[in-house]
mmCIF file of C-alpha atoms and ligand atoms in Angstrom:
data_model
loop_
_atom_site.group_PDB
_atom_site.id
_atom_site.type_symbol
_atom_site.label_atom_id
_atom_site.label_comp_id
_atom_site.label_asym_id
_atom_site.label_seq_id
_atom_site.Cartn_x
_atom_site.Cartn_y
_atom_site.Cartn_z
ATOM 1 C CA UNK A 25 136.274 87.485 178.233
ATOM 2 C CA UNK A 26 136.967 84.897 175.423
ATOM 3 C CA UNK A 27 133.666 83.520 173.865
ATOM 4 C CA UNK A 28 133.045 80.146 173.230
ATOM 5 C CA UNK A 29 133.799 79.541 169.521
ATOM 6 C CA UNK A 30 132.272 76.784 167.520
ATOM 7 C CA UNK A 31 134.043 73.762 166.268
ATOM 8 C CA UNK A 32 136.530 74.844 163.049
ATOM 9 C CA UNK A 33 135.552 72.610 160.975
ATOM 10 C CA UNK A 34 131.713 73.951 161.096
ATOM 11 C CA UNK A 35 133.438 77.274 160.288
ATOM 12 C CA UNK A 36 133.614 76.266 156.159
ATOM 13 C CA UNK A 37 130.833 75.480 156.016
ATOM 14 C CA UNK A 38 127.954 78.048 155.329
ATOM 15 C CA UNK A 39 124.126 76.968 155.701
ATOM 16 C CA UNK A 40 122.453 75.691 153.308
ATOM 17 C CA UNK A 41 118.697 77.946 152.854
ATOM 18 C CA UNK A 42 116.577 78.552 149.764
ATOM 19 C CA UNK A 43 114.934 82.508 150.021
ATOM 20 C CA UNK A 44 111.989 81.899 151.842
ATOM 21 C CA UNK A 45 109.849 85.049 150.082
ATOM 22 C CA UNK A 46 106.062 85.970 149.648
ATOM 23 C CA UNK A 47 105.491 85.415 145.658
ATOM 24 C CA UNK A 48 102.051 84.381 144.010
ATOM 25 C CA UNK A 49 103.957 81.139 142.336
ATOM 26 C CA UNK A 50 106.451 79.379 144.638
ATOM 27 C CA UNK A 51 108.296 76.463 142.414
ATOM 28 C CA UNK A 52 111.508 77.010 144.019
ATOM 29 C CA UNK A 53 111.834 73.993 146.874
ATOM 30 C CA UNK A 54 110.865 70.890 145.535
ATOM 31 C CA UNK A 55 107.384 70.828 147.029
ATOM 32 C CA UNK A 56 104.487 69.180 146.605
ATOM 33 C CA UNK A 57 102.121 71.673 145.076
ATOM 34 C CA UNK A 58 98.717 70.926 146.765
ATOM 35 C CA UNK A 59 97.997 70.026 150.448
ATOM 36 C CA UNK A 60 97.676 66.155 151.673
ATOM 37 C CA UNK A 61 93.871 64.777 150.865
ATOM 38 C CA UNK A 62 91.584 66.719 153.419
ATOM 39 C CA UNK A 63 90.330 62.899 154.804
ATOM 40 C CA UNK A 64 93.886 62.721 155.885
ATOM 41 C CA UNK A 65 93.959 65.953 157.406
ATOM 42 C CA UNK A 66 90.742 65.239 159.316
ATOM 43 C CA UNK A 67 91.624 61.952 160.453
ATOM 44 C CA UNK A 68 94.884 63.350 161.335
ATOM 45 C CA UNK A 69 92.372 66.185 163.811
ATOM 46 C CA UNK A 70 90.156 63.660 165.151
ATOM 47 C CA UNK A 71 93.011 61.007 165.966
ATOM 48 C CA UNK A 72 95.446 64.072 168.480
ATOM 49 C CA UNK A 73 92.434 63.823 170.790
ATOM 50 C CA UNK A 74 93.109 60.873 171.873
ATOM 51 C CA UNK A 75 97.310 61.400 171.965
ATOM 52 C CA UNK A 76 98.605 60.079 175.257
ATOM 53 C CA UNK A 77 100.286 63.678 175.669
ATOM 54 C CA UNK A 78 101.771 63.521 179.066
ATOM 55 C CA UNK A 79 103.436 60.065 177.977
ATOM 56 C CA UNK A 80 106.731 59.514 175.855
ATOM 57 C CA UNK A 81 105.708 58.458 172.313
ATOM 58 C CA UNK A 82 106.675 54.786 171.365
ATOM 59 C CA UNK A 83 110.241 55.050 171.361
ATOM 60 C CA UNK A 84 110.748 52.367 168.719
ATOM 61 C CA UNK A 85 107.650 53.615 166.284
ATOM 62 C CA UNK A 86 106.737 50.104 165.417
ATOM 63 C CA UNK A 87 103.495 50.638 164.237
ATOM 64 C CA UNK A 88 105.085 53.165 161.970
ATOM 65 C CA UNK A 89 108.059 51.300 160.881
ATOM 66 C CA UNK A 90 105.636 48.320 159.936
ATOM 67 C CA UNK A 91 103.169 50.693 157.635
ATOM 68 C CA UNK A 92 106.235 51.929 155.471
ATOM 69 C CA UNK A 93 107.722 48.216 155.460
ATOM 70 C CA UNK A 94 104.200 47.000 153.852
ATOM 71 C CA UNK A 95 103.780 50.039 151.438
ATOM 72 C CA UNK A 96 107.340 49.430 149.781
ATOM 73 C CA UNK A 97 106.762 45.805 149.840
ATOM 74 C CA UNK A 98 106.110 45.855 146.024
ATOM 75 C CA UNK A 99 109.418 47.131 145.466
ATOM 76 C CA UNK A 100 111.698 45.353 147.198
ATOM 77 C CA UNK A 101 112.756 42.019 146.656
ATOM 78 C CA UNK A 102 113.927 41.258 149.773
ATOM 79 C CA UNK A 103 110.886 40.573 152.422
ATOM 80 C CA UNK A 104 111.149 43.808 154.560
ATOM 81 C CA UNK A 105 109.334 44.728 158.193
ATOM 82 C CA UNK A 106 109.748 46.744 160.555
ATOM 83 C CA UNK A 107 113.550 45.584 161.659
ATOM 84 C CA UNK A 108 114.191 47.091 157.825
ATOM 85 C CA UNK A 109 113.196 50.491 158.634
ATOM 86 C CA UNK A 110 114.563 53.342 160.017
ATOM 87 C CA UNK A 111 112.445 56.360 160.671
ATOM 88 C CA UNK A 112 113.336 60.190 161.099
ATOM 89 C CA UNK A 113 112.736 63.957 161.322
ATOM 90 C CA UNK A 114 112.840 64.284 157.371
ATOM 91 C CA UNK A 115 115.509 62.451 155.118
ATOM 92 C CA UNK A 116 117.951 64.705 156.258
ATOM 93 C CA UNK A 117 117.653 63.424 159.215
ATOM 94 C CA UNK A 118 118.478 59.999 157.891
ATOM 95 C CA UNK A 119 121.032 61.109 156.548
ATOM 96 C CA UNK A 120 122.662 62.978 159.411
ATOM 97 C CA UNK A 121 122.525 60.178 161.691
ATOM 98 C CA UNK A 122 123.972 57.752 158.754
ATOM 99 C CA UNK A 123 127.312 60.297 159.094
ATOM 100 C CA UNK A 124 127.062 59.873 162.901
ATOM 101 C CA UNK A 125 126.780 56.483 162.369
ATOM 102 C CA UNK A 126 129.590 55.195 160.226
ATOM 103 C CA UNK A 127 131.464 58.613 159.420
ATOM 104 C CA UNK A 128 133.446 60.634 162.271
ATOM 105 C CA UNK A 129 136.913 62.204 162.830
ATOM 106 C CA UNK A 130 139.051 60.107 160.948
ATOM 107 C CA UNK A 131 136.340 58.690 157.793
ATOM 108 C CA UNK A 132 135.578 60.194 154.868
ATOM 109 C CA UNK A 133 131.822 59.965 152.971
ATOM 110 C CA UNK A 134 132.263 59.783 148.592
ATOM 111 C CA UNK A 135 129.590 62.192 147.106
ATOM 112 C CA UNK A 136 129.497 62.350 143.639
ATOM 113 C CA UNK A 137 129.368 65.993 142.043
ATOM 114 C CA UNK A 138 127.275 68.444 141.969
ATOM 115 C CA UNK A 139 124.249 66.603 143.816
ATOM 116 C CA UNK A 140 122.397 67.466 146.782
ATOM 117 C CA UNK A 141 124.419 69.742 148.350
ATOM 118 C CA UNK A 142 123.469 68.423 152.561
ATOM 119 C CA UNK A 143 125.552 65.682 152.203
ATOM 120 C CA UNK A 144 128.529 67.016 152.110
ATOM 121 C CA UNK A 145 127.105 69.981 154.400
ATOM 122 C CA UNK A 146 126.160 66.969 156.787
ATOM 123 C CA UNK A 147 129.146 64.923 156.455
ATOM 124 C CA UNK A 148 131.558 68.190 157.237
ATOM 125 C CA UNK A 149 128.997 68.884 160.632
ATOM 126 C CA UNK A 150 129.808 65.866 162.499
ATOM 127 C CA UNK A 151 133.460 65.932 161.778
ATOM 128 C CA UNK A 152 133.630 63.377 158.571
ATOM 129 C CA UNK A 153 135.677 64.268 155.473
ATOM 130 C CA UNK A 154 134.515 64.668 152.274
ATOM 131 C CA UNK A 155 135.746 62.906 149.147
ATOM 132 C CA UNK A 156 134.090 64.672 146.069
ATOM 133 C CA UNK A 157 134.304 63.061 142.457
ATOM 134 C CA UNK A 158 132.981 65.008 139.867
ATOM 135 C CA UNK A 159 130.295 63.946 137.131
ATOM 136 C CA UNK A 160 130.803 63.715 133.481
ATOM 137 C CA UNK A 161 130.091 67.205 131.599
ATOM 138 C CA UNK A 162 126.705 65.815 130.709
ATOM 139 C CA UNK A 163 126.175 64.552 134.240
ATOM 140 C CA UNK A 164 126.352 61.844 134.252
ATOM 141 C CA UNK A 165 127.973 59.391 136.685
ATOM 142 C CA UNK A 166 132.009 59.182 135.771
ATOM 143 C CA UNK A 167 131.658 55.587 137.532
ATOM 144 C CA UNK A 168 135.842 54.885 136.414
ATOM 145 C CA UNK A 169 136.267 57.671 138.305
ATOM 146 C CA UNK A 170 133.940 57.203 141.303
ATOM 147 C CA UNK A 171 134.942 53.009 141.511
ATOM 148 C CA UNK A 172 138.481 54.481 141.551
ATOM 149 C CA UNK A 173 138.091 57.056 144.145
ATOM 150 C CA UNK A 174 135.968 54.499 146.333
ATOM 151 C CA UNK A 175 139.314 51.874 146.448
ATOM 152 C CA UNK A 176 141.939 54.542 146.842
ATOM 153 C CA UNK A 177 139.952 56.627 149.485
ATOM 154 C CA UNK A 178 138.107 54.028 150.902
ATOM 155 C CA UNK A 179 135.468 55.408 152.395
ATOM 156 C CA UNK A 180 133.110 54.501 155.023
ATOM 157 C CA UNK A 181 130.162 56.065 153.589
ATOM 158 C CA UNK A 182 129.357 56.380 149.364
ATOM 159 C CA UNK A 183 126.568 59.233 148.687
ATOM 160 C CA UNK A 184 124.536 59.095 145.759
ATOM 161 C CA UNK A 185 121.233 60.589 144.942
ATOM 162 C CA UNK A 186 118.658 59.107 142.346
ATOM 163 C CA UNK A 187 117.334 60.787 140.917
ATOM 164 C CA UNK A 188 119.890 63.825 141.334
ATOM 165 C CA UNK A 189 118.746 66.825 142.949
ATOM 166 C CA UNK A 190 119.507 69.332 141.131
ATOM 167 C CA UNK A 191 120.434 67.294 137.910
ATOM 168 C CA UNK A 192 117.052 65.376 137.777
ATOM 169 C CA UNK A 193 118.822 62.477 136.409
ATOM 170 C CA UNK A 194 118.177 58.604 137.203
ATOM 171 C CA UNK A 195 120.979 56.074 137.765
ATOM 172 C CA UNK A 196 119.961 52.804 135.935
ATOM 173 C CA UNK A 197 120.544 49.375 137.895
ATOM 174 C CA UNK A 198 123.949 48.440 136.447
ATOM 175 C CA UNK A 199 125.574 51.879 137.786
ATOM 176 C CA UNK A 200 123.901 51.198 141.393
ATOM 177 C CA UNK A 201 124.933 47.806 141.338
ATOM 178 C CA UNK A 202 128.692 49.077 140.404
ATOM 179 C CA UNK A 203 129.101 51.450 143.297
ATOM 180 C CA UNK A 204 127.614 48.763 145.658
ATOM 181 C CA UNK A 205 130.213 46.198 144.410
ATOM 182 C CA UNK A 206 133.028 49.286 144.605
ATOM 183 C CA UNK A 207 131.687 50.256 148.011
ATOM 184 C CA UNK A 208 131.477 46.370 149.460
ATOM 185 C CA UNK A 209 134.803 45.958 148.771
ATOM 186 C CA UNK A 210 136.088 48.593 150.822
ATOM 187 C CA UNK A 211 134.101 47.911 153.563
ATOM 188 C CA UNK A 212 131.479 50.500 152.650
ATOM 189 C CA UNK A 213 127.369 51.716 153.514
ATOM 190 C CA UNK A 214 126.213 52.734 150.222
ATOM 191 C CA UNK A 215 123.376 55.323 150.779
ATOM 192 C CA UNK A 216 120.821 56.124 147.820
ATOM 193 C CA UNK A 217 118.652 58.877 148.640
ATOM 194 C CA UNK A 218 115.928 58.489 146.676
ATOM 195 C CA UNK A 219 114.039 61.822 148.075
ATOM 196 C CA UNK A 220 112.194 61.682 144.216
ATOM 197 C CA UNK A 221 112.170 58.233 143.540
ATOM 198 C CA UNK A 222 108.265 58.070 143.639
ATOM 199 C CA UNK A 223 108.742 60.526 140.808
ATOM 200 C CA UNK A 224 111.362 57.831 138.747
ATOM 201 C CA UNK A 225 110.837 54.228 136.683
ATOM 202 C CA UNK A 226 113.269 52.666 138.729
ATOM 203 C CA UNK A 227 114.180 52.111 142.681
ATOM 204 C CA UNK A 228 117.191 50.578 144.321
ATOM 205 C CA UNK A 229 115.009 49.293 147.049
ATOM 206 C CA UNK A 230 114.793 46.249 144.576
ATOM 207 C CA UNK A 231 118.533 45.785 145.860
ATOM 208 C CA UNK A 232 118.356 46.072 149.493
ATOM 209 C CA UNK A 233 119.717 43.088 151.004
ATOM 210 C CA UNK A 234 119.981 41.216 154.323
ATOM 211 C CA UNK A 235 123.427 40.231 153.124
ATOM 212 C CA UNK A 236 124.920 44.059 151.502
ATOM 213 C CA UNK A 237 125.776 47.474 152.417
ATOM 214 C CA UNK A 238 122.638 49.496 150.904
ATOM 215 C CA UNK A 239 120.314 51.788 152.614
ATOM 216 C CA UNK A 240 117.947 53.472 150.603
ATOM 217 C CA UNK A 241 116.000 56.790 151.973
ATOM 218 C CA UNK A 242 112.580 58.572 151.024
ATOM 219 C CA UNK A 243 110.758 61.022 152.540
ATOM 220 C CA UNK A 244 107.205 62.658 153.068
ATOM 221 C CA UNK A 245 108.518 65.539 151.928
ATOM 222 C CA UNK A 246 108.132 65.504 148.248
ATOM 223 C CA UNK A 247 105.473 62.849 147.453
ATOM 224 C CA UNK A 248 103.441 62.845 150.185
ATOM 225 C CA UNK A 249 102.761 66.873 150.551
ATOM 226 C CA UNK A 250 104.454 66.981 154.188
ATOM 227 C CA UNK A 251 107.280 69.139 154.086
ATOM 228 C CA UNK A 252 106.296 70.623 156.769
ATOM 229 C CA UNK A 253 106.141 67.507 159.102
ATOM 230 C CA UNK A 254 109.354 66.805 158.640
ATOM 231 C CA UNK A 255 109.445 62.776 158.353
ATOM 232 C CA UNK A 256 111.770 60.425 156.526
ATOM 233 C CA UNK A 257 112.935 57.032 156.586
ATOM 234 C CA UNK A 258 115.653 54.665 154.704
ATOM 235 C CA UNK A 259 115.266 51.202 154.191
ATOM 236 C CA UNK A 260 118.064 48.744 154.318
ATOM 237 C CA UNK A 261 119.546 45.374 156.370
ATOM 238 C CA UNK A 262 118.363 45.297 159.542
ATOM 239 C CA UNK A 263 122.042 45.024 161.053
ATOM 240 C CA UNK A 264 122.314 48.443 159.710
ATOM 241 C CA UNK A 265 119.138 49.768 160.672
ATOM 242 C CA UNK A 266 120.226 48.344 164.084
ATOM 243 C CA UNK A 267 123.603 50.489 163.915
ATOM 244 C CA UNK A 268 121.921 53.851 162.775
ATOM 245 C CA UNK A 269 119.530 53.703 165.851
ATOM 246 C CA UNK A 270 121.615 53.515 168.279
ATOM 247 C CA UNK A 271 122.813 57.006 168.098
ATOM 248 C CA UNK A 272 119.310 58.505 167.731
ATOM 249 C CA UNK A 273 118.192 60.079 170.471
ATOM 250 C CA UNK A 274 115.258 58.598 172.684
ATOM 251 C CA UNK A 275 111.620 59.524 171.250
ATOM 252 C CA UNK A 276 113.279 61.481 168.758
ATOM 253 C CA UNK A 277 110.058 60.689 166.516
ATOM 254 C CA UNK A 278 106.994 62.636 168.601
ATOM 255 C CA UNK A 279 103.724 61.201 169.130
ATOM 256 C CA UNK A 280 101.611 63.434 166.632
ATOM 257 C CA UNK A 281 104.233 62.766 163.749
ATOM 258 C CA UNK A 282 103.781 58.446 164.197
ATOM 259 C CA UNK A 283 100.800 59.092 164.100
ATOM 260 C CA UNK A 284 100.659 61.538 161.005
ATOM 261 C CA UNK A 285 102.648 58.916 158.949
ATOM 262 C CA UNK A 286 100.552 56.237 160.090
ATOM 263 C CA UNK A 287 97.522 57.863 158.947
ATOM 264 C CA UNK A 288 98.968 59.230 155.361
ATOM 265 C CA UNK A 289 99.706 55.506 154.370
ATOM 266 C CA UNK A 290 96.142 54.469 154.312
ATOM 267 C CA UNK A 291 96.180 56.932 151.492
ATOM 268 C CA UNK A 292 98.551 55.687 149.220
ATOM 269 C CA UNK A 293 95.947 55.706 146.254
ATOM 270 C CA UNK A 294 95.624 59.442 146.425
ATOM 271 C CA UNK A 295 99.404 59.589 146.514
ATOM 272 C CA UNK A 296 99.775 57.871 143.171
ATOM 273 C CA UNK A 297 97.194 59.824 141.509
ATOM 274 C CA UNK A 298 99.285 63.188 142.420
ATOM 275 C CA UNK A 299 102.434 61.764 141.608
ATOM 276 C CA UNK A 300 100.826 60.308 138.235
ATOM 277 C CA UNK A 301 99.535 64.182 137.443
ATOM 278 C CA UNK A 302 102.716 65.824 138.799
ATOM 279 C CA UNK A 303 104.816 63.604 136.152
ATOM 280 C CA UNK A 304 102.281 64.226 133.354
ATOM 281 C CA UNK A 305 103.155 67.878 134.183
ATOM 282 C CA UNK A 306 106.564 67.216 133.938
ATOM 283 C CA UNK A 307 105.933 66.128 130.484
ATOM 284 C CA UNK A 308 104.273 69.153 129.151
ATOM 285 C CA UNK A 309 106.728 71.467 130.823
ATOM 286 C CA UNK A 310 109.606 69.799 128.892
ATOM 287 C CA UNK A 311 107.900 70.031 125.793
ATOM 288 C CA UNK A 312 107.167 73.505 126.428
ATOM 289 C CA UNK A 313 111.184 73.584 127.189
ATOM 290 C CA UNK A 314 111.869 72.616 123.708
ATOM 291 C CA UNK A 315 110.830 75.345 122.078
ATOM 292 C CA UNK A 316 112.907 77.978 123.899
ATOM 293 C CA UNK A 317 116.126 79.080 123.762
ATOM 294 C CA UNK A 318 117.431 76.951 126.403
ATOM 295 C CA UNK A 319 118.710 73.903 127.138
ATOM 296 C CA UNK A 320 117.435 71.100 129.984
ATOM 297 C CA UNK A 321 118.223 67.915 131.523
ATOM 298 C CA UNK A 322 115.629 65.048 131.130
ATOM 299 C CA UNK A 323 114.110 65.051 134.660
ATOM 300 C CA UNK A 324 112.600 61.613 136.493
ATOM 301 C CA UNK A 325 111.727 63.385 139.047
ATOM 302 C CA UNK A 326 109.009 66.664 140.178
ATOM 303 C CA UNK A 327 111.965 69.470 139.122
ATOM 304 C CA UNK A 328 113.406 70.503 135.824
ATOM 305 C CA UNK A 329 117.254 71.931 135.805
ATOM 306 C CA UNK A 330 117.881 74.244 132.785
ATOM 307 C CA UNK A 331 119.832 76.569 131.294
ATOM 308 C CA UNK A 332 118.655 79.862 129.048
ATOM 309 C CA UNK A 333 120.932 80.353 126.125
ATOM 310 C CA UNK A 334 119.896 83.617 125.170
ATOM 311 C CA UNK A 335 120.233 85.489 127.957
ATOM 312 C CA UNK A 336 122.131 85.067 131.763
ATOM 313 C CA UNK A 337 120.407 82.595 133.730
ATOM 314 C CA UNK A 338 121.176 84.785 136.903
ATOM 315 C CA UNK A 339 118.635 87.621 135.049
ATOM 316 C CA UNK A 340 116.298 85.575 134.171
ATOM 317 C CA UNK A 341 115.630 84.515 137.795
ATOM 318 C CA UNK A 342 115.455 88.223 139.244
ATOM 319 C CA UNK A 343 113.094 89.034 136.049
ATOM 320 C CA UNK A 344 111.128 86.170 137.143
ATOM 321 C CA UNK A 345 111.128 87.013 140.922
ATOM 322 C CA UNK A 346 109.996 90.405 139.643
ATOM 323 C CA UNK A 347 106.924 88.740 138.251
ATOM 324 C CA UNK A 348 106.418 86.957 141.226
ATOM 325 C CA UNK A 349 107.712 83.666 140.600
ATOM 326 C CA UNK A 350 110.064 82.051 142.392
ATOM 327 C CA UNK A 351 112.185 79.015 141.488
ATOM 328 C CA UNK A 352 115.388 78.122 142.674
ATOM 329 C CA UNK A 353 118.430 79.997 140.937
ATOM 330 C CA UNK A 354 121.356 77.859 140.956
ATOM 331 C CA UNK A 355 123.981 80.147 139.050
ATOM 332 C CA UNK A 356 126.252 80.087 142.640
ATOM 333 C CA UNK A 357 126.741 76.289 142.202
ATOM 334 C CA UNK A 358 129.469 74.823 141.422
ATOM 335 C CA UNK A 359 129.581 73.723 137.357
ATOM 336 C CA UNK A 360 125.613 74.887 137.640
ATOM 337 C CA UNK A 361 126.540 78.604 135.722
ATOM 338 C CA UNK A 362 123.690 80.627 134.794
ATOM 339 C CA UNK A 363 121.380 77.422 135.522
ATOM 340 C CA UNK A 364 118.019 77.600 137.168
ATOM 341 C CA UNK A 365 115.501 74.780 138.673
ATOM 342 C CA UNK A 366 112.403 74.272 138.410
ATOM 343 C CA UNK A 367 109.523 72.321 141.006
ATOM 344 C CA UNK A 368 106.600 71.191 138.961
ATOM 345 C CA UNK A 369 103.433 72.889 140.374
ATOM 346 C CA UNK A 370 99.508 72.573 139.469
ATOM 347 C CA UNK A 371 99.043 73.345 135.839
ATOM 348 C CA UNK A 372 98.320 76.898 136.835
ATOM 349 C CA UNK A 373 101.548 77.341 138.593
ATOM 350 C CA UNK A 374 103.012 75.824 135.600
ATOM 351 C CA UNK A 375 101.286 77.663 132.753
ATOM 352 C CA UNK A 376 102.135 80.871 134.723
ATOM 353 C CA UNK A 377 105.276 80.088 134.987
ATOM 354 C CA UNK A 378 105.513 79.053 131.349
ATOM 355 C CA UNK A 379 104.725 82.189 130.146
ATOM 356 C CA UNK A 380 106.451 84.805 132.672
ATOM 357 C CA UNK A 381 109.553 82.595 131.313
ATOM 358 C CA UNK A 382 108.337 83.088 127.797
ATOM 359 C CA UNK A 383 107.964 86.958 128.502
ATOM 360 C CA UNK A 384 111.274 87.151 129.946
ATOM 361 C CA UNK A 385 113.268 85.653 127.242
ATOM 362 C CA UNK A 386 111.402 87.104 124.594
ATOM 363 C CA UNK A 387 112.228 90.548 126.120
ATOM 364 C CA UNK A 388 115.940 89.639 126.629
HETATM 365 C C1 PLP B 405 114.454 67.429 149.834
HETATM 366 C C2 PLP B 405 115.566 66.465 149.868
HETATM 367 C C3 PLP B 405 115.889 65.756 151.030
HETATM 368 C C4 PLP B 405 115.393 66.129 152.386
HETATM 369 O O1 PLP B 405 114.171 65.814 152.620
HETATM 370 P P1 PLP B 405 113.527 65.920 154.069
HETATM 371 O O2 PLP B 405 112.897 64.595 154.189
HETATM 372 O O3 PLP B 405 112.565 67.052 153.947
HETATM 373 O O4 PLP B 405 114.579 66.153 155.084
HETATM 374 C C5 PLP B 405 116.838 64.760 150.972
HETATM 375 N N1 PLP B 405 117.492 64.512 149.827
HETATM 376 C C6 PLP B 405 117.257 65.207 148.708
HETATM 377 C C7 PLP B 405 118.006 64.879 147.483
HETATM 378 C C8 PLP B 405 116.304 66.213 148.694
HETATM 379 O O5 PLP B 405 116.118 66.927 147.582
#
């Protein structure tokens, strides 16, 4: 008996999974090093008492939607509520039902190379071609090249991630503003995912517009310490938002998670603070960075990408892993040879890090 056999397409494309292994220091996913403030946490307990569990949750998460809209007021120029916001199971989630959205047999989505490597992963799973345009050698945006691509491919969807996972690097105004002229003319959405962009001087959520195609998505991931309650949301005209949701699926956002979100907003302060510390860290690693023998991209964002010079990158990683520390090897990447990525942790995590690295190169 023949068995059912997945869609071809889904067949190129493998998962994409970091090594989820037991190690004392765990700087390999982009994490937020420390646990949400334990008020949150027992607010968080004391509020699921009172969860309407045998109900459906509020299908259209209003309350939700409104809290985000007023804590990324400051940002925006545009006067945002709730209409402005989409929410989801993580960013990816976003992102996923962006492709659903607007891409499909017969579109292509633009991603700009190498970047986050889910959306072209995502783009492929529901059926939507990819159009890939590579970055300059130093990484940065080729934008000839990508404002090209955009008006001979036109695509329906244009990807681009600031700052770049796994580059670290920003896009200033005047390149966002480019690819949402390129990607307005052909009739495209022009998604930022701005998974970091707490981490980053600048945010395109100061262009989101009733009147153009820009949606702009964060998540709790990162910044807010929740990776593990998987929320997200993007930000953008409310004809779009309007779109996105209507291939959602009812009460896709559960109770406990609205109500999660809701709660974590009321403490933004603590958020800044961590962010504030995580970037300092950021600093010192870099500096640390400087005197090795390897080179590194400037990050704006709670990662580092580099690159030993002395010895394989791909070694360096399995010595590390040997000393129990684990950060994300990237040496299988396309253009990304013998480079390795770094999440920032606490300054322990860091300084032990630091010096297992220093160990390891020395010993090369
Ligand atoms: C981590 C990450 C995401 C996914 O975040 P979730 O909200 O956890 O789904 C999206 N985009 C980029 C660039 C990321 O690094």
């Amino acid at each position: 008996m023949p068995r059912p056999t997945p869609r071809e397409s889904l067949g190129l494309t493998a998962g994409y999974h970091s090594p989820q292994v037991d190690v004392r220091v765990r700087l390999n996913t982009n994490e937020a090093p420390e646990p949400p403030p334990v008020e949150f946490v027992e607010e968080l307990t004391a509020a699921i008492a009172d969860v309407a569990w045998n109900r459906y949750p509020d299908r259209a998460a209003r309350p939700l939607r409104q809290k985000i809209a007023a804590s990324e007021q400051a940002l925006a120029t545009l006067t945002i509520d709730r209409a402005n916001v989409l929410v989801a199971n993580g960013s990816n989630e976003v992102l996923q039902s962006v492709c659903l959205t607007y891409g499909g047999p017969g579109r292509s989505v633009l991603t700009i190379e190498p970047t986050y490597q889910l959306h072209s992963h995502i783009a492929r799973i529901t059926g939507t071609d990819v159009v890939q345009v590579e970055r300059n050698v130093d990484f940065s945006i080729d934008l000839p090249a990508v404002v090209r691509a955009i008006g001979e491919r036109s695509p329906s969807v244009v990807f681009v991630c600031s700052p770049n996972n796994p580059t670290g690097l920003i896009e200033d105004e005047a390149t966002i503003r480019a690819l949402l002229d390129a990607a307005e003319n052909v009739g495209a959405l022009l998604v930022v995912d701005e998974a970091y962009g707490q981490f980053a001087r600048w945010s395109s959520l100061s262009l989101v517009d009733e009147d153009r195609p820009i949606l702009v998505s964060r998540t709790f991931s990162k910044t807010w310490s929740m990776a593990g309650l998987r929320l997200g949301y993007a930000i953008g005209p409310r004809w779009a938002i309007e779109a996105i949701e209507a291939v959602l699926l009812p009460y896709h956002l559960d109770a406990v998670k609205q109500l999660a979100g809701e709660l974590a907003l009321d403490h933004g302060d603590a958020m800044v603070r961590r962010v504030a510390s995580l970037v300092e860290e950021r600093g010192r690693i870099m500096e640390a960075f400087s005197d090795m023998p390897l080179e590194f991209w400037p990050s704006e964002s709670n990662f580092i990408l580099f690159r030993p010079t002395s010895i394989d990158g791909d070694r360096v990683w399995h010595d590390l892993v040997d000393r129990s520390v684990m950060i994300r090897n990237c040496a299988g990447w396309d253009r990304l040879d013998g480079c390795l990525r770094v999440t920032v942790g606490t300054a322990a995590e860091n300084n032990e890090f630091l010096a297992q690295l220093r160990d390891v190169l020395n010993a090369g």
